[in-house]
Amino acid sequence: MAATESPASGGTGGLLAVADGDNLLRSWVLASRGKQAAAAVASFGYRLGENLLALRSQLLAQAWRPGAYVHFSIHEPKRRWISAAPFADRVVHHALCGVIEPRFERSFIGDSYANRVGKGTHRAVDRLQQFARLHRYVLRLDVRQHFPSIDHAILKDLLWRRIPEPGIRDLIRHIVASGDGIHAEQVPAAFFDGDDLLAQCRPRGLPIGNLTSQFWSNCFLDPLDQFVKRTLRCGPYLRYVDDFALFHDDKVVLREWGVAVQDFLARRLRLRVHDNTAQVQACAAGIPWLGFVVYPDHQRVKSRKVVAATRRLRASHAAWQRGDISFGEFDATVQGWINHVGQADTWGLRRHVLGGLALDGCWLGK
């Protein structure tokens, strides 16, 4: 890991690790994984050595700047404004995270499951079920407009605690600043206790779609994780991005914790939770969690997820029938869905959905 830069280094010492040739090559492999057929990826790879050397030169000269995003919205399960960075920028994102992520990873709690090696959705669902088997009640909360609401000043303050190098800080500043205003039309200004009118000018928001945004989301909410674990002393707690759950056998304790968590989020991180989810409920009633409804002894897929998956599979099937995509691409879509819902008790569901496409005999035995 790079040491703190001296003034004589010109601020580039920390960037040597980011711009290292092996690191950039590894970052290209990660950024292009599963996307080799995309025009931008293929074009970059056609002159790979030349493009990686250009990135290295720009980074070391502190001349690299984020390119323009391509914006689009998706509507499953709820509307999200996605910002896709140019492919070369994605290589830089991987190169940066490859250097700084280990510094933060070792301090994250074990029960934070998003965008971390060896974690993921299915492990988060299984862990929630473990807690549901051991405790009577759960308090499930989720942050309102999480990525659009991430405050730049607070984020950088958290990052600088483990990133002393001026060169890397400067690189981060440019990436963070590229998200300012992206969500302005979708998310109104937020005010908290003690704010004046200038508070609406605070830069905030990270592009949904950047690898850096996913990683920095964990950094931003790590103080919440530490508060719940250390101050509230809640052992049975887990988080996946902006969804989190606390367990206890006493409803009163959970309600008190809920008030404390919401106060901490507002005071420390300038965040709020959705009021309709901040309710204590019995674990036996089933816990909505990451597209599943989790019970102590079984799991079900949410009905809206079934509807969306059926629509997506039918569209993919029609595209294959027309010759717009290969069978391999169609098969990958089906297998991806089967692997996801196979987490729950879904034999009958899979037979129903795939049977509607006359496909059940092809895949149900896999």
Coordinates of C-alpha atoms in Angstrom, one line a residue:
M1 CA 0.0 0.0 0.0
A2 CA 1.3 3.4 -0.9
A3 CA 2.6 5.6 1.9
T4 CA 1.7 9.2 2.5
E5 CA 3.1 11.4 -0.2
S6 CA 5.7 14.1 0.5
P7 CA 5.3 17.5 -0.9
A8 CA 8.3 16.7 -3.2
S9 CA 6.3 13.9 -4.8
G10 CA 4.1 16.4 -6.6
G11 CA 1.1 14.6 -5.3
T12 CA 1.6 11.6 -7.6
G13 CA 3.2 9.1 -5.2
G14 CA -0.1 7.5 -4.2
L15 CA -1.1 7.3 -7.9
L16 CA 1.8 5.0 -8.7
A17 CA -0.2 2.1 -7.3
V18 CA -3.4 3.0 -9.1
A19 CA -1.5 3.6 -12.5
D20 CA 0.6 0.5 -12.1
G21 CA 0.6 -1.5 -15.4
D22 CA -0.4 -4.8 -13.8
N23 CA -3.2 -3.0 -11.8
L24 CA -4.5 -1.4 -15.0
L25 CA -4.4 -4.6 -16.9
R26 CA -6.2 -6.5 -14.1
S27 CA -8.8 -3.6 -14.0
W28 CA -9.4 -3.9 -17.7
V29 CA -10.1 -7.7 -17.3
L30 CA -12.6 -6.9 -14.5
A31 CA -14.3 -4.1 -16.3
S32 CA -14.7 -6.1 -19.5
R33 CA -15.9 -9.3 -17.9
G34 CA -19.1 -10.5 -19.6
K35 CA -19.1 -7.4 -21.9
Q36 CA -16.6 -8.3 -24.6
A37 CA -19.2 -8.0 -27.3
A38 CA -20.0 -4.4 -26.5
A39 CA -18.6 -2.0 -29.1
A40 CA -16.9 0.3 -26.6
V41 CA -15.2 -2.7 -24.8
A42 CA -14.1 -4.2 -28.1
S43 CA -12.8 -0.9 -29.3
F44 CA -10.7 -0.4 -26.2
G45 CA -9.4 -3.9 -26.3
Y46 CA -8.4 -3.6 -30.0
R47 CA -5.6 -1.1 -28.9
L48 CA -5.3 -2.4 -25.4
G49 CA -1.7 -1.6 -24.8
E50 CA -2.0 1.9 -26.3
N51 CA -5.1 2.7 -24.3
L52 CA -3.7 1.4 -21.0
L53 CA -0.6 3.4 -21.5
A54 CA -2.7 6.5 -22.2
L55 CA -4.6 6.0 -19.0
R56 CA -1.4 5.5 -17.0
S57 CA 0.0 8.8 -18.4
Q58 CA -3.1 10.7 -17.7
L59 CA -3.3 9.4 -14.1
L60 CA 0.3 10.1 -13.3
A61 CA 0.1 13.6 -14.8
Q62 CA -3.1 14.1 -12.8
A63 CA -4.8 15.0 -16.1
W64 CA -7.4 12.3 -16.1
R65 CA -11.0 13.5 -15.8
P66 CA -14.3 11.6 -15.9
G67 CA -16.0 11.4 -19.2
A68 CA -19.7 12.1 -19.9
Y69 CA -22.3 9.7 -18.6
V70 CA -25.0 8.0 -20.6
H71 CA -28.2 8.3 -18.5
F72 CA -31.2 6.0 -18.6
S73 CA -33.9 4.8 -16.3
I74 CA -35.1 1.4 -15.2
H75 CA -38.3 0.5 -13.6
E76 CA -37.8 -2.9 -11.8
P77 CA -38.8 -3.0 -9.0
K78 CA -38.9 0.8 -8.7
R79 CA -37.7 3.6 -11.0
R80 CA -34.0 4.3 -10.8
W81 CA -31.9 6.8 -12.8
I82 CA -28.8 4.9 -14.0
S83 CA -25.6 6.7 -15.2
A84 CA -23.2 4.6 -17.3
A85 CA -19.6 5.9 -17.4
P86 CA -17.4 5.5 -20.5
F87 CA -15.6 2.2 -20.6
A88 CA -12.2 3.8 -20.0
D89 CA -13.5 5.4 -16.9
R90 CA -14.7 2.0 -15.6
V91 CA -11.2 0.7 -15.9
V92 CA -10.0 3.6 -13.8
H93 CA -12.7 2.9 -11.2
H94 CA -11.5 -0.7 -10.9
A95 CA -7.9 0.4 -10.6
L96 CA -8.7 2.9 -7.9
C97 CA -10.9 0.5 -5.9
G98 CA -8.2 -2.2 -6.2
V99 CA -5.8 0.1 -4.3
I100 CA -8.1 1.6 -1.6
E101 CA -10.7 -1.1 -1.0
P102 CA -8.5 -3.3 1.2
R103 CA -7.9 -0.4 3.6
F104 CA -11.6 -0.2 4.4
E105 CA -12.6 -3.8 3.9
R106 CA -10.9 -5.0 7.1
S107 CA -13.0 -2.6 9.2
F108 CA -16.4 -3.4 7.7
I109 CA -18.7 -5.6 9.8
G110 CA -19.1 -9.2 8.8
D111 CA -22.8 -8.8 8.3
S112 CA -22.6 -6.2 5.5
Y113 CA -23.4 -8.1 2.4
A114 CA -23.4 -5.9 -0.7
N115 CA -20.6 -5.6 -3.3
R116 CA -18.1 -7.6 -1.2
V117 CA -16.2 -10.7 -2.1
G118 CA -17.8 -13.8 -0.6
K119 CA -21.1 -12.0 0.3
G120 CA -24.0 -11.2 -1.9
T121 CA -27.8 -11.4 -2.0
H122 CA -28.3 -15.1 -1.3
R123 CA -26.0 -15.1 1.7
A124 CA -27.8 -12.0 3.0
V125 CA -31.1 -13.8 2.7
D126 CA -29.8 -16.9 4.5
R127 CA -28.3 -14.8 7.3
L128 CA -31.6 -13.0 7.8
Q129 CA -33.4 -16.3 8.0
Q130 CA -30.8 -17.5 10.7
F131 CA -31.7 -14.4 12.8
A132 CA -35.4 -14.9 12.2
R133 CA -35.1 -18.5 13.6
L134 CA -33.5 -17.1 16.8
H135 CA -35.6 -14.0 17.5
R136 CA -39.3 -13.2 17.7
Y137 CA -39.3 -9.7 16.2
V138 CA -37.5 -7.7 13.5
L139 CA -37.2 -4.0 12.7
R140 CA -36.5 -3.6 8.9
L141 CA -35.6 -0.2 7.5
D142 CA -34.3 1.2 4.2
V143 CA -32.7 4.5 3.4
R144 CA -34.8 6.9 1.3
Q145 CA -33.1 7.8 -2.0
H146 CA -29.8 6.5 -0.8
F147 CA -27.4 7.1 -3.7
P148 CA -28.9 10.5 -4.7
S149 CA -28.7 11.6 -1.0
I150 CA -25.0 10.8 -0.3
D151 CA -23.5 14.0 0.9
H152 CA -20.1 14.7 -0.7
A153 CA -18.5 16.5 2.2
I154 CA -19.4 13.7 4.6
L155 CA -18.3 11.0 2.2
K156 CA -14.9 12.6 1.6
D157 CA -14.4 13.1 5.3
L158 CA -14.9 9.4 5.8
L159 CA -12.6 8.4 3.0
W160 CA -9.8 10.8 3.9
R161 CA -9.4 9.0 7.2
R162 CA -7.8 6.1 5.4
I163 CA -6.5 7.9 2.3
P164 CA -3.8 10.4 3.1
E165 CA -2.2 10.6 -0.4
P166 CA -3.0 13.9 -2.1
G167 CA -2.9 12.3 -5.6
I168 CA -5.5 9.7 -4.8
R169 CA -7.6 12.2 -3.0
D170 CA -7.6 14.4 -6.1
L171 CA -8.7 11.5 -8.3
I172 CA -11.5 10.7 -5.9
R173 CA -12.6 14.4 -5.8
H174 CA -13.1 14.3 -9.6
I175 CA -15.1 11.1 -9.6
V176 CA -17.3 12.2 -6.6
A177 CA -17.9 15.6 -8.2
S178 CA -19.1 14.0 -11.4
G179 CA -22.2 12.8 -9.5
D180 CA -23.2 16.3 -8.3
G181 CA -26.6 17.2 -9.7
I182 CA -27.2 14.0 -11.6
H183 CA -30.3 13.2 -9.5
A184 CA -31.4 16.9 -8.9
E185 CA -34.6 16.5 -11.0
Q186 CA -35.6 13.3 -9.2
V187 CA -34.7 14.2 -5.6
P188 CA -35.6 17.5 -4.1
A189 CA -33.2 19.3 -1.6
A190 CA -33.3 17.9 1.9
F191 CA -33.1 19.9 5.1
F192 CA -32.1 18.7 8.6
D193 CA -32.1 20.3 12.0
G194 CA -29.8 23.3 12.2
D195 CA -29.7 23.8 8.4
D196 CA -29.9 27.3 6.8
L197 CA -30.9 28.0 3.2
L198 CA -27.4 27.3 2.0
A199 CA -27.8 23.7 2.9
Q200 CA -29.6 23.1 -0.4
C201 CA -26.4 24.0 -2.1
R202 CA -24.5 21.1 -0.5
P203 CA -23.2 18.8 -3.3
R204 CA -24.7 15.3 -3.0
G205 CA -25.4 12.2 -5.0
L206 CA -23.4 9.4 -6.6
P207 CA -24.0 7.9 -10.0
I208 CA -25.9 4.7 -9.8
G209 CA -23.9 2.3 -11.9
N210 CA -20.3 3.2 -11.0
L211 CA -18.2 0.6 -9.2
T212 CA -16.9 3.4 -7.0
S213 CA -20.4 4.4 -6.0
Q214 CA -21.1 0.8 -4.8
F215 CA -18.0 0.7 -2.8
W216 CA -18.4 4.2 -1.4
S217 CA -21.9 3.4 -0.4
N218 CA -20.5 0.8 2.0
C219 CA -18.0 3.3 3.3
F220 CA -20.7 5.9 3.8
L221 CA -23.0 3.5 5.8
D222 CA -20.2 1.9 7.8
P223 CA -20.7 4.4 10.7
L224 CA -24.3 3.2 10.9
D225 CA -23.1 -0.4 11.1
Q226 CA -20.6 0.5 13.9
F227 CA -23.3 2.5 15.7
V228 CA -25.8 -0.4 15.7
K229 CA -23.1 -2.9 16.7
R230 CA -21.1 -0.9 19.3
T231 CA -23.4 1.7 20.7
L232 CA -26.8 -0.1 20.5
R233 CA -25.1 -3.4 21.1
C234 CA -27.4 -5.2 18.6
G235 CA -25.7 -8.4 17.6
P236 CA -28.3 -9.8 15.2
Y237 CA -28.0 -7.0 12.6
L238 CA -27.3 -7.1 8.9
R239 CA -27.3 -4.7 6.0
Y240 CA -27.4 -5.0 2.2
V241 CA -26.7 -1.6 0.5
D242 CA -29.4 0.6 2.1
D243 CA -31.6 -2.1 3.5
F244 CA -30.9 -3.2 7.0
A245 CA -32.6 -5.2 9.8
L246 CA -32.3 -5.5 13.6
F247 CA -33.6 -8.4 15.6
H248 CA -34.7 -8.7 19.3
D249 CA -37.3 -10.6 21.4
D250 CA -38.7 -7.4 22.8
K251 CA -40.8 -5.0 20.6
V252 CA -40.1 -2.0 22.9
V253 CA -36.3 -2.4 22.5
L254 CA -36.6 -2.5 18.7
R255 CA -38.8 0.6 18.7
E256 CA -36.2 2.4 20.8
W257 CA -33.5 1.3 18.5
G258 CA -35.5 2.5 15.5
V259 CA -35.7 6.0 17.0
A260 CA -32.0 6.0 17.8
V261 CA -31.1 4.8 14.3
Q262 CA -33.2 7.4 12.5
D263 CA -31.7 10.1 14.7
F264 CA -28.1 8.9 14.0
L265 CA -28.8 8.8 10.2
A266 CA -30.2 12.3 10.2
R267 CA -27.6 13.9 12.5
R268 CA -24.5 12.1 11.3
L269 CA -25.1 11.2 7.6
R270 CA -28.0 13.5 6.5
L271 CA -30.1 10.5 5.6
R272 CA -33.7 9.5 6.2
V273 CA -35.5 6.2 6.1
H274 CA -38.8 5.3 4.5
D275 CA -41.5 5.7 7.2
N276 CA -43.6 2.9 5.9
T277 CA -40.9 0.3 6.4
A278 CA -39.8 1.4 9.9
Q279 CA -42.2 -1.0 11.7
V280 CA -41.5 -3.8 14.1
Q281 CA -43.0 -7.1 13.0
A282 CA -43.1 -10.7 14.0
C283 CA -40.5 -12.8 12.2
A284 CA -43.1 -15.6 11.8
A285 CA -45.2 -13.3 9.6
G286 CA -42.5 -13.3 6.9
I287 CA -39.9 -10.6 6.3
P288 CA -39.7 -8.8 2.9
W289 CA -36.0 -8.9 2.0
L290 CA -34.1 -8.4 -1.3
G291 CA -36.9 -9.7 -3.5
F292 CA -37.9 -12.6 -1.2
V293 CA -40.3 -13.0 1.7
V294 CA -38.3 -14.8 4.4
Y295 CA -39.9 -17.0 7.1
P296 CA -38.0 -18.9 9.8
D297 CA -38.6 -22.2 8.0
H298 CA -38.9 -21.3 4.3
Q299 CA -38.5 -18.6 1.7
R300 CA -40.8 -17.3 -1.1
V301 CA -40.2 -15.0 -4.1
K302 CA -42.1 -11.7 -4.0
S303 CA -45.0 -11.7 -6.4
R304 CA -43.9 -8.6 -8.2
K305 CA -40.5 -10.3 -8.9
V306 CA -42.3 -13.2 -10.5
V307 CA -44.3 -10.9 -12.8
A308 CA -41.1 -9.0 -13.8
A309 CA -39.2 -12.2 -14.4
T310 CA -42.0 -13.7 -16.4
R311 CA -42.1 -10.6 -18.6
R312 CA -38.3 -10.6 -19.0
L313 CA -38.1 -14.3 -19.9
R314 CA -40.9 -14.0 -22.5
A315 CA -39.1 -11.1 -24.1
S316 CA -35.9 -13.0 -24.2
H317 CA -37.6 -16.1 -25.6
A318 CA -39.3 -14.0 -28.3
A319 CA -35.9 -12.4 -29.2
W320 CA -34.4 -15.9 -29.6
Q321 CA -37.2 -17.1 -31.7
R322 CA -36.8 -14.1 -34.0
G323 CA -33.0 -14.7 -34.2
D324 CA -32.1 -11.5 -32.5
I325 CA -30.1 -13.3 -29.8
S326 CA -28.3 -16.7 -29.7
F327 CA -29.5 -19.7 -27.8
G328 CA -26.5 -19.2 -25.5
E329 CA -27.7 -15.7 -24.6
F330 CA -31.2 -16.9 -24.0
D331 CA -30.0 -19.9 -22.0
A332 CA -27.9 -17.5 -19.8
T333 CA -31.0 -15.4 -19.0
V334 CA -33.0 -18.5 -18.0
Q335 CA -30.1 -20.0 -16.0
G336 CA -29.6 -16.7 -14.2
W337 CA -33.2 -16.6 -13.1
I338 CA -33.3 -20.3 -12.1
N339 CA -30.1 -19.8 -10.0
H340 CA -31.6 -16.7 -8.3
V341 CA -35.0 -18.1 -7.4
G342 CA -33.5 -21.5 -6.6
Q343 CA -32.6 -19.9 -3.3
A344 CA -36.2 -20.2 -2.2
D345 CA -38.9 -22.9 -2.3
T346 CA -39.7 -22.4 -5.9
W347 CA -40.0 -25.8 -7.7
G348 CA -43.7 -25.2 -8.5
L349 CA -43.0 -21.6 -9.5
R350 CA -40.3 -22.5 -11.9
R351 CA -42.4 -25.2 -13.4
H352 CA -45.3 -22.7 -13.9
V353 CA -43.2 -19.9 -15.4
L354 CA -41.0 -22.1 -17.7
G355 CA -44.0 -24.3 -18.6
G356 CA -45.7 -21.2 -20.0
L357 CA -42.9 -21.0 -22.5
A358 CA -42.8 -24.8 -23.1
L359 CA -39.4 -24.9 -21.5
D360 CA -39.9 -26.8 -18.3
G361 CA -38.5 -30.0 -19.6
C362 CA -35.3 -28.3 -20.8
W363 CA -34.3 -26.6 -17.5
L364 CA -36.1 -27.9 -14.5
G365 CA -33.9 -30.9 -14.2
K366 CA -30.7 -28.8 -14.1

